[in-house]
Coordinates of C-alpha atoms and ligand atoms in Angstrom, one line a residue:
X1 CA 94.3 236.2 108.9
X2 CA 93.2 239.7 108.9
X3 CA 92.2 241.9 111.7
X4 CA 90.0 245.0 111.0
X5 CA 89.6 247.5 113.9
X6 CA 86.3 249.9 112.9
X7 CA 85.7 252.9 114.4
X8 CA 85.6 253.4 118.8
X9 CA 86.6 250.0 120.5
X10 CA 85.3 247.7 118.6
X11 CA 87.5 244.8 117.0
X12 CA 86.5 242.7 113.8
X13 CA 88.2 239.7 113.6
X14 CA 86.9 238.5 110.0
X15 CA 87.5 235.8 109.2
X16 CA 88.1 233.4 111.9
X17 CA 90.7 231.0 110.6
X18 CA 91.7 227.6 111.9
X19 CA 88.2 226.6 111.8
X20 CA 85.9 225.1 109.5
X21 CA 83.4 227.5 107.3
X22 CA 83.6 231.6 107.7
X23 CA 83.1 233.5 111.0
X24 CA 83.1 236.8 111.8
X25 CA 83.6 238.0 115.7
X26 CA 83.1 241.7 116.5
X27 CA 84.0 242.6 120.0
X28 CA 83.5 245.9 122.2
X29 CA 86.6 246.3 124.6
X30 CA 87.1 248.1 127.6
X31 CA 90.0 248.3 130.0
X32 CA 91.6 245.4 127.8
X33 CA 88.9 243.2 128.1
X34 CA 85.6 242.4 126.2
X35 CA 82.5 244.3 127.1
X36 CA 80.3 243.0 124.6
X37 CA 80.4 240.3 121.6
X38 CA 78.7 239.3 118.3
X39 CA 79.4 236.1 116.5
X40 CA 78.5 236.4 113.2
X41 CA 78.1 233.5 110.5
X42 CA 78.9 234.8 107.1
X43 CA 77.5 231.8 105.2
X44 CA 74.4 230.7 104.1
X45 CA 73.7 227.1 104.3
X46 CA 70.8 225.9 101.8
X47 CA 70.5 222.3 102.5
X48 CA 67.1 222.6 104.2
X49 CA 65.7 224.4 101.2
X50 CA 67.3 222.1 98.9
X51 CA 65.8 218.8 100.4
X52 CA 62.3 220.0 100.1
X53 CA 60.1 217.9 97.8
X54 CA 62.7 215.1 97.3
X55 CA 62.6 211.6 98.5
X56 CA 63.7 210.9 101.9
X57 CA 66.3 208.7 100.9
X58 CA 68.3 211.5 99.2
X59 CA 68.8 213.0 102.7
X60 CA 72.0 211.6 103.9
X61 CA 73.3 212.2 100.5
X62 CA 72.7 215.8 100.9
X63 CA 72.8 216.5 104.6
X64 CA 76.2 215.0 104.7
X65 CA 77.6 217.6 102.2
X66 CA 76.4 220.7 104.3
X67 CA 80.2 219.8 105.7
X68 CA 83.6 218.4 105.0
X69 CA 84.6 217.8 109.0
X70 CA 81.7 216.1 110.4
X71 CA 80.4 214.9 107.1
X72 CA 78.6 211.1 108.0
X73 CA 77.0 212.5 111.0
X74 CA 74.8 214.0 109.0
X75 CA 74.0 211.2 107.1
X76 CA 73.5 209.6 110.0
X77 CA 71.2 211.7 111.8
X78 CA 69.1 212.1 108.7
X79 CA 68.8 208.4 108.4
X80 CA 68.1 208.3 111.9
X81 CA 65.1 210.8 111.4
X82 CA 63.7 209.0 108.6
X83 CA 64.1 205.6 110.8
X84 CA 62.6 207.4 113.6
X85 CA 59.3 208.5 111.3
X86 CA 59.2 204.9 110.0
X87 CA 59.3 203.5 113.3
X88 CA 62.0 200.9 112.3
X89 CA 65.5 200.0 113.9
X90 CA 68.6 199.0 111.9
X91 CA 69.8 195.3 113.1
X92 CA 72.7 195.1 115.3
X93 CA 75.3 194.6 112.8
X94 CA 74.3 197.4 110.9
X95 CA 74.2 199.4 114.2
X96 CA 77.7 198.5 115.5
X97 CA 79.3 199.1 111.8
X98 CA 77.3 202.8 112.1
X99 CA 79.2 202.8 116.1
X100 CA 82.6 202.3 114.3
X101 CA 82.0 204.7 111.8
X102 CA 80.7 207.2 114.1
X103 CA 83.4 206.8 116.7
X104 CA 86.5 207.2 114.6
X105 CA 85.1 210.0 113.0
X106 CA 84.7 212.1 116.8
X107 CA 88.3 210.6 117.6
X108 CA 89.5 211.9 114.4
X109 CA 88.1 215.1 114.7
X110 CA 88.8 215.5 118.5
X111 CA 92.3 215.0 117.5
X112 CA 92.7 217.3 114.6
X113 CA 91.0 220.0 116.4
X114 CA 93.4 219.6 119.4
X115 CA 96.7 219.3 117.5
X116 CA 96.1 220.9 113.9
X117 CA 93.0 223.5 114.4
X118 CA 93.8 224.6 118.3
X119 CA 97.2 223.8 119.1
X120 CA 98.7 226.6 117.3
X121 CA 96.9 228.7 119.9
X122 CA 99.0 227.6 122.5
X123 CA 102.4 226.1 120.6
X124 CA 104.9 228.0 119.2
X125 CA 106.5 226.0 116.6
X126 CA 109.6 228.4 115.8
X127 CA 110.5 228.3 119.4
X128 CA 111.1 224.7 119.0
X129 CA 114.0 225.2 117.2
X130 CA 115.8 226.4 120.3
X131 CA 115.0 223.3 122.3
X132 CA 117.8 220.8 123.6
X133 CA 116.2 217.4 122.1
X134 CA 117.8 215.3 124.7
X135 CA 116.1 217.4 127.3
X136 CA 112.9 216.9 125.5
X137 CA 113.0 213.5 125.2
X138 CA 113.7 213.1 129.0
X139 CA 110.3 215.2 129.5
X140 CA 108.4 212.7 127.3
X141 CA 109.6 210.0 129.2
X142 CA 108.6 211.1 132.5
X143 CA 105.1 212.1 131.3
X144 CA 103.8 209.2 128.9
X145 CA 104.5 205.6 128.7
X146 CA 106.7 205.9 125.5
X147 CA 110.9 205.8 125.8
X148 CA 113.0 208.3 125.3
X149 CA 113.4 209.0 121.9
X150 CA 115.7 212.4 121.2
X151 CA 116.7 211.0 117.9
X152 CA 113.3 211.6 116.4
X153 CA 112.8 214.9 118.4
X154 CA 116.0 216.0 116.6
X155 CA 115.0 215.3 113.4
X156 CA 111.6 217.2 113.6
X157 CA 113.7 219.9 115.2
X158 CA 115.8 219.7 112.3
X159 CA 112.9 220.0 109.6
X160 CA 111.6 222.9 111.6
X161 CA 114.6 224.7 110.9
X162 CA 115.1 223.8 107.4
X163 CA 111.7 224.9 106.8
X164 CA 112.3 228.3 108.4
X165 CA 115.3 228.6 106.4
X166 CA 113.4 229.1 103.5
X167 CA 112.0 232.2 104.7
X168 CA 108.6 231.1 104.4
X169 CA 107.5 231.0 107.7
X170 CA 103.5 231.4 107.6
X171 CA 102.3 230.3 110.5
X172 CA 105.3 229.0 112.2
X173 CA 106.9 232.4 112.8
X174 CA 105.9 233.0 116.9
X175 CA 102.7 231.4 116.2
X176 CA 100.2 233.9 114.5
X177 CA 102.3 236.8 115.0
X178 CA 105.5 238.2 114.3
X179 CA 107.7 239.3 117.1
X180 CA 108.0 238.1 120.7
X181 CA 104.6 237.3 122.1
X182 CA 104.2 236.8 125.7
X183 CA 100.9 235.2 125.5
X184 CA 102.8 232.0 124.2
X185 CA 104.7 230.2 127.3
X186 CA 105.9 226.9 126.7
X187 CA 109.5 226.0 127.0
X188 CA 111.3 225.2 123.8
X189 CA 111.4 221.6 124.7
X190 CA 107.9 221.8 125.3
X191 CA 107.4 222.9 121.9
X192 CA 109.3 220.7 120.2
X193 CA 107.6 217.9 121.7
X194 CA 103.8 219.3 120.9
X195 CA 105.5 220.2 117.2
X196 CA 106.6 216.5 117.1
X197 CA 102.9 215.5 118.2
X198 CA 101.3 217.5 115.7
X199 CA 103.3 216.3 112.8
X200 CA 102.6 212.6 114.3
X201 CA 98.9 213.4 114.3
X202 CA 98.6 214.3 111.0
X203 CA 99.4 210.1 110.2
X204 CA 97.0 209.1 112.3
X205 CA 94.3 211.7 111.2
X206 CA 95.4 210.1 107.7
X207 CA 94.8 206.7 109.2
X208 CA 91.8 207.3 110.6
X209 CA 90.2 208.6 107.4
X210 CA 91.2 205.2 105.9
X211 CA 89.4 203.4 109.3
X212 CA 86.3 204.9 108.3
X213 CA 86.5 204.6 104.8
X214 CA 86.9 200.7 105.5
X215 CA 83.3 200.4 106.4
X216 CA 81.8 203.8 104.8
X217 CA 83.1 203.0 101.5
X218 CA 84.9 206.8 101.1
X219 CA 85.9 209.4 103.1
X220 CA 84.7 212.1 103.6
X221 CA 80.8 211.7 102.7
X222 CA 79.7 208.2 103.5
X223 CA 78.2 205.8 101.0
X224 CA 77.4 202.5 103.0
X225 CA 75.0 204.8 105.5
X226 CA 71.6 204.3 104.4
X227 CA 67.5 204.5 105.6
X228 CA 67.2 200.8 107.4
X229 CA 71.2 200.0 107.8
X230 CA 74.5 199.9 106.0
X231 CA 75.3 198.4 102.7
X232 CA 78.8 197.7 103.0
X233 CA 78.5 193.6 102.3
X234 CA 82.0 193.9 101.1
X235 CA 83.7 194.9 104.5
X236 CA 82.1 191.6 106.2
X237 CA 85.3 190.1 106.1
X238 CA 88.4 189.4 108.8
X239 CA 91.0 191.1 107.4
X240 CA 88.9 194.6 107.2
X241 CA 88.0 194.3 110.4
X242 CA 92.0 193.6 111.3
X243 CA 92.6 196.6 109.5
X244 CA 90.2 198.8 111.3
X245 CA 91.6 197.4 114.5
X246 CA 95.6 198.0 113.2
X247 CA 94.4 201.8 113.0
X248 CA 92.6 201.8 116.3
X249 CA 95.5 200.2 118.1
X250 CA 97.8 202.9 116.9
X251 CA 95.2 206.0 117.3
X252 CA 95.1 204.3 121.1
X253 CA 98.8 204.6 121.6
X254 CA 98.9 208.0 120.5
X255 CA 95.8 209.1 122.3
X256 CA 97.2 207.9 125.7
X257 CA 100.8 208.9 125.2
X258 CA 100.6 211.9 123.3
X259 CA 97.2 213.6 123.6
X260 CA 96.4 213.2 127.4
X261 CA 100.0 214.0 128.8
X262 CA 99.7 217.3 126.3
X263 CA 96.5 218.6 127.5
X264 CA 98.2 218.2 131.1
X265 CA 100.9 220.4 130.0
X266 CA 98.9 222.8 128.4
X267 CA 96.6 223.3 131.6
X268 CA 100.0 223.6 133.7
X269 CA 101.3 225.9 131.6
X270 CA 98.2 228.2 130.8
X271 CA 96.5 228.1 134.1
X272 CA 94.6 231.6 133.4
X273 CA 92.7 229.9 130.8
X274 CA 90.9 228.2 133.2
X275 CA 89.6 231.7 134.4
X276 CA 87.9 232.8 131.4
X277 CA 85.6 231.5 128.6
X278 CA 82.4 230.7 130.8
X279 CA 79.0 230.2 129.1
X280 CA 76.2 229.0 131.2
X281 CA 73.8 226.0 130.2
X282 CA 74.5 222.5 128.8
X283 CA 73.0 219.9 127.2
X284 CA 73.7 216.8 125.2
X285 CA 71.9 214.0 123.5
X286 CA 72.3 210.1 123.5
X287 CA 74.4 208.0 121.6
X288 CA 76.4 204.6 121.1
X289 CA 73.0 202.7 122.2
X290 CA 74.0 198.7 122.8
X291 CA 73.1 197.6 119.1
X292 CA 71.2 194.8 120.0
X293 CA 68.7 196.1 122.7
X294 CA 68.7 200.0 121.5
X295 CA 69.0 200.9 124.9
X296 CA 72.0 201.7 127.4
X297 CA 73.6 204.2 125.6
X298 CA 77.6 204.8 126.3
X299 CA 76.9 209.0 125.9
X300 CA 74.2 209.8 128.0
X301 CA 71.7 212.7 127.3
X302 CA 70.9 215.4 129.8
X303 CA 70.7 219.0 130.8
X304 CA 72.9 221.1 133.3
X305 CA 72.0 224.7 134.4
X306 CA 74.0 228.0 135.5
X307 CA 77.4 226.2 135.3
X308 CA 76.4 224.3 138.6
X309 CA 77.6 220.8 138.7
X310 CA 74.2 220.3 141.3
X311 CA 71.8 221.5 139.3
X312 CA 71.1 218.8 136.3
X313 CA 67.9 217.6 134.6
X314 CA 66.9 215.2 131.8
X315 CA 66.6 216.3 128.1
X316 CA 63.1 216.7 126.9
X317 CA 63.0 217.4 122.9
X318 CA 59.8 219.2 123.2
X319 CA 61.5 222.3 124.6
X320 CA 64.0 222.8 121.6
X321 CA 63.1 226.0 119.1
X322 CA 64.8 228.1 117.0
X323 CA 64.5 231.8 116.6
X324 CA 65.5 234.0 113.8
X325 CA 65.0 237.4 115.1
X326 CA 68.6 238.1 115.2
X327 CA 69.4 236.4 111.7
X328 CA 69.3 237.2 108.1
X329 CA 66.0 235.2 108.0
X330 CA 62.3 235.9 107.2
X331 CA 59.9 236.3 110.2
X332 CA 60.7 237.2 114.0
X333 CA 58.9 234.2 115.8
X334 CA 60.7 231.1 117.3
X335 CA 59.3 227.8 115.8
X336 CA 59.8 224.3 117.0
X337 CA 62.2 222.6 114.4
X338 CA 59.4 220.4 112.6
X339 CA 57.8 223.9 111.8
X340 CA 61.1 225.7 111.1
X341 CA 61.2 228.0 108.1
X342 CA 64.5 228.7 106.4
X343 CA 63.8 231.7 104.3
X344 CA 66.7 233.9 103.7
X345 CA 66.8 237.9 104.0
X346 CA 70.3 239.4 103.9
X347 CA 70.4 243.2 105.6
X348 CA 74.2 244.0 105.6
X349 CA 77.5 243.4 107.1
X350 CA 77.4 246.3 109.5
X351 CA 74.1 245.4 110.7
X352 CA 73.7 244.6 114.6
X353 CA 69.7 243.7 114.6
X354 CA 70.3 241.0 112.2
X355 CA 73.9 240.0 111.8
X356 CA 74.1 236.3 111.1
X357 CA 73.2 233.4 108.7
X358 CA 73.1 231.3 111.5
X359 CA 69.4 230.7 113.5
X360 CA 69.4 231.1 117.6
X361 CA 68.5 228.0 118.8
X362 CA 66.8 227.9 122.7
X363 CA 66.0 225.1 124.8
X364 CA 63.1 226.4 127.7
X365 CA 64.3 229.9 126.0
X366 CA 68.1 229.2 127.3
X367 CA 70.9 229.7 125.1
X368 CA 72.6 226.3 125.5
X369 CA 76.3 224.8 124.9
X370 CA 76.7 221.9 123.3
X371 CA 79.7 219.4 122.6
X372 CA 82.6 217.6 124.8
X373 CA 82.4 220.2 127.8
X374 CA 78.5 219.6 128.1
X375 CA 78.9 215.7 127.7
X376 CA 81.5 215.2 130.2
X377 CA 80.2 217.8 132.8
X378 CA 76.8 216.3 132.4
X379 CA 78.0 213.1 133.0
X380 CA 80.2 214.3 136.0
X381 CA 77.3 216.0 137.8
X382 CA 75.7 212.7 137.2
X383 CA 78.3 210.8 139.1
X384 CA 79.0 208.4 136.0
X385 CA 81.9 206.6 136.7
X386 CA 84.3 206.6 134.2
X387 CA 83.9 210.1 133.4
X388 CA 84.3 210.9 137.2
X389 CA 87.3 208.8 137.6
X390 CA 89.3 210.1 134.4
X391 CA 88.3 213.8 135.5
X392 CA 89.1 213.6 139.3
X393 CA 92.5 211.9 138.3
X394 CA 93.4 214.6 135.7
X395 CA 91.9 217.5 138.6
X396 CA 94.4 215.7 140.8
X397 CA 97.3 215.7 138.8
X398 CA 96.9 219.3 137.2
X399 CA 95.7 221.4 140.2
X400 CA 92.1 222.2 138.2
X401 CA 89.0 222.4 140.0
X402 CA 85.9 220.8 139.0
X403 CA 84.0 224.3 138.7
X404 CA 87.0 225.2 136.4
X405 CA 85.5 222.9 133.8
X406 CA 83.3 225.7 132.6
X407 CA 86.2 227.5 130.8
X408 CA 88.5 228.1 127.9
X409 CA 90.9 225.3 128.7
X410 CA 88.0 223.4 130.6
X411 CA 86.5 222.6 127.0
X412 CA 89.9 221.4 125.7
X413 CA 90.6 219.2 128.7
X414 CA 86.9 217.6 128.0
X415 CA 87.5 217.2 124.4
X416 CA 90.8 215.2 125.2
X417 CA 89.2 213.4 128.0
X418 CA 86.3 212.4 126.0
X419 CA 88.7 211.1 122.9
X420 CA 90.7 208.8 125.3
X421 CA 87.2 207.4 127.1
X422 CA 85.3 206.9 123.0
X423 CA 88.8 205.1 122.0
X424 CA 88.9 202.8 124.8
X425 CA 85.4 202.1 124.3
X426 CA 86.0 201.0 120.0
X427 CA 87.8 198.1 121.2
X428 CA 84.6 196.2 122.6
X429 CA 82.4 197.4 119.1
X430 CA 85.4 196.3 117.1
X431 CA 85.8 192.6 119.0
X432 CA 81.6 192.5 118.7
X433 CA 82.2 193.2 115.1
X434 CA 84.7 190.7 114.5
X435 CA 82.8 188.0 116.4
X436 CA 79.7 188.5 113.9
X437 CA 81.7 188.5 111.0
X438 CA 83.4 185.3 112.3
X439 CA 79.9 184.0 112.9
X440 CA 78.5 185.0 109.5
X441 CA 76.3 187.9 110.3
X442 CA 75.7 189.6 107.3
X443 CA 72.1 191.2 108.4
X444 CA 73.0 194.8 107.8
X445 CA 70.0 196.1 106.0
X446 CA 66.0 195.8 107.1
X447 CA 63.7 196.6 104.3
X448 CA 61.2 199.3 104.5
X449 CA 58.3 200.8 102.4
X450 CA 57.6 204.6 102.8
X451 CA 53.5 205.0 103.1
X452 CA 51.7 207.6 101.7
X453 CA 50.1 209.1 104.5
X454 CA 52.1 211.9 106.6
X455 CA 54.6 210.7 109.2
X456 CA 57.5 213.0 110.9
X457 CA 60.5 211.9 112.7
X458 CA 63.4 213.3 114.2
X459 CA 67.0 211.8 114.7
X460 CA 69.6 213.0 117.1
X461 CA 73.2 211.9 117.4
X462 CA 76.4 212.8 119.4
X463 CA 78.6 214.2 117.2
X464 CA 82.3 215.8 117.4
X465 CA 80.8 219.3 118.3
X466 CA 77.4 218.4 120.4
X467 CA 73.8 217.4 120.0
X468 CA 73.0 217.3 116.2
X469 CA 69.1 217.0 115.4
X470 CA 67.4 216.4 112.4
X471 CA 63.7 216.8 111.8
X472 CA 62.1 215.5 108.8
X473 CA 58.0 215.8 108.0
X474 CA 57.3 213.6 105.2
X475 CA 54.0 213.5 103.1
X476 CA 53.1 211.4 100.0
X477 CA 56.6 209.9 99.9
X478 CA 58.5 213.2 99.8
X479 CA 60.0 215.3 102.3
X480 CA 57.6 218.2 103.2
X481 CA 60.3 220.1 105.8
X482 CA 63.4 219.3 106.7
X483 CA 65.4 221.0 109.6
X484 CA 69.0 220.5 110.9
X485 CA 69.9 222.0 114.4
X486 CA 73.4 221.6 114.5
X487 CA 75.9 221.8 117.3
X488 CA 77.7 225.1 115.9
X489 CA 74.4 226.6 115.6
X490 CA 73.9 226.1 119.5
X491 CA 77.3 227.2 120.5
X492 CA 78.0 230.2 117.7
X493 CA 74.3 231.4 117.0
X494 CA 73.4 234.9 117.4
X495 CA 71.3 236.4 120.1
X496 CA 67.7 235.1 120.2
X497 CA 64.4 237.4 119.9
X498 CA 64.8 238.2 123.7
X499 CA 68.4 239.4 123.1
X500 CA 70.1 236.5 124.9
X501 CA 73.4 236.1 123.8
X502 CA 74.4 232.7 122.3
X503 CA 77.1 230.5 124.6
X504 CA 79.9 231.8 122.1
X505 CA 79.2 235.4 123.1
X506 CA 78.4 235.0 126.3
X507 CA 82.2 233.1 126.6
X508 CA 84.1 236.2 125.1
X509 CA 82.3 238.6 127.8
X510 CA 85.0 239.6 130.5
X511 CA 87.7 237.5 128.0
X512 CA 91.0 239.6 128.6
X513 CA 92.5 241.3 125.3
X514 CA 95.5 242.6 126.7
X515 CA 97.1 243.0 122.7
X516 CA 94.4 244.2 120.7
X517 CA 96.8 244.0 117.5
X518 CA 97.1 240.1 118.6
X519 CA 93.9 239.2 120.4
X520 CA 95.0 235.3 121.0
X521 CA 92.8 235.3 124.2
X522 CA 89.6 235.6 122.2
X523 CA 90.9 233.5 119.5
X524 CA 91.5 230.7 122.2
X525 CA 87.9 231.1 123.1
X526 CA 86.2 231.2 120.3
X527 CA 88.6 228.1 119.0
X528 CA 87.9 226.5 121.9
X529 CA 84.4 225.5 120.6
X530 CA 85.8 223.9 117.7
X531 CA 83.7 226.0 115.5
X532 CA 82.2 224.4 112.2
X533 CA 80.4 226.9 110.1
X534 CA 79.9 224.5 107.3
X535 CA 80.7 225.4 103.7
X536 CA 77.6 226.5 101.2
X537 CA 77.4 230.4 100.2
X538 CA 80.3 232.3 100.8
X539 CA 79.5 235.9 101.5
X540 CA 81.9 238.1 103.1
X541 CA 82.3 241.6 102.8
X542 CA 85.3 243.0 104.2
X543 CA 85.3 246.6 105.8
X544 CA 86.8 248.6 108.4
X545 CA 90.9 249.8 108.9
X546 CA 93.2 247.3 108.6
X547 CA 95.4 247.2 111.5
X548 CA 98.0 244.5 110.4
X549 CA 98.7 242.8 106.6
X550 CA 99.3 239.3 107.0
X551 CA 100.8 237.7 103.3
X552 CA 99.8 233.9 102.4
X553 CA 102.3 232.7 100.6
Ligands
LIG601 NI1 80.4 220.4 110.1 FE1 79.3 219.5 112.7 C1 80.1 218.4 114.2 C2 77.5 218.9 112.9 S1 78.8 221.1 113.2 S2 81.4 219.7 111.8 O1 80.7 217.9 114.9 O2 76.7 218.3 113.1 O3 78.7 221.5 114.8
LIG602 MG1 69.1 224.6 110.5

């Protein structure tokens, strides 16, 4: 990571690392706190433009290449958009398989974010070398259903020590920053446990990739999802669903006995992170509908206003539009996604009027956060039983209060709670798939015909980072317009035409920054959104005065 201080009190972090894609954060500091913030996507995604004039069946193959992280969700969402336009529904078995692929992806991504992307904002692996493995083993036994296994922890610690002896410390030396860093407060034993879970999580990550590929054909980027259903006829075998179940079981054990106790430990060790990172409004889409009826979604849509658990509403797609006035695009009018225009018009790296490749989606004109915090807060506000009981029990054990959900740490708490809920729910879909395979159900595709007349459709999806929507207009069997309104666009976009800050910009206002050379609180807050500024054109122009240099070995 490189930090560049421009003149005055502004601090620029560019690029923000441990995310997907290229993000620049600029903040104005006053009295050790953030007074103003600009979040800028330093990357152009041309996918919407590429799709124009192509046949709709190309959409899943192109859209999922926007990203290597949420991959098959774009395929699925574009398929749903076209299916919505055609007014068709995939057969129940195809819907079930889509549930398996999507849920495995969300669990995978949440786990990767918790340990491998966001984890090192809190965990100091170098400090884990000072731990007493026996003491750490006792702590594991006290906080989870796992048995006391100091031998495993001793081996991890030895590996870390050997690695550190090589002198090529990279990210392991006192977290991101050289020297003593008071912002890192886990005990050596806690650091050792979390380091062990970081490495174990890498193996689960690999397995979950395999689980997706069992039905998606490959990972990343599903090959088997098509308009009308799925095509994985070869996967409709008992041994395939057994393999999927085997991976699910390992994941479930890890989620319950590592992720859940670890987020508890984190919340207790960093209570101040419950006090910053606030945004204002939230939305969620529905997903995981009953495969037979297409009703009763497991994740339910909604809107929540002003960080108020008593102020919630139904979601109405009519109220979504996208602003470009402060983005590097032509035009200054907010447009409905069906009529959205993506015409690049870059100004400069220093520009504060137009400063991002991201558009600024708004709902009823308001910036809305989306993602696990939005989904869980809306479900909690609506008194949905499972979310309510999981969060209430977390509040009781951690001392956290419901209103503290709206914070940097609250975002991560919701991510882990959601991971647990979804992993538990997967068992039912695995059972249903196994039963249908046993009964010989191989109806996974419904034929369709593209009409000549003009049609349009919208597809929505609950993806890892929030509510994703694809909007397609088709004429003469070709895509006339295609717009993707992506969770990270909602969360990490720029200001809109009315100058309203995006959720990520709001979240930084007032964020503490006691050490501008090591602005870990700002990184914790930005990372808590799990940003994905997916890869397209890379346009970074790095200027300013260097305050620290980091060698990448
Ligand atoms: Ni590229 Fe994504 C997800 C989508 S972007 S990771 O989840 O859609 O926020
Ligand atoms: Mg878009």
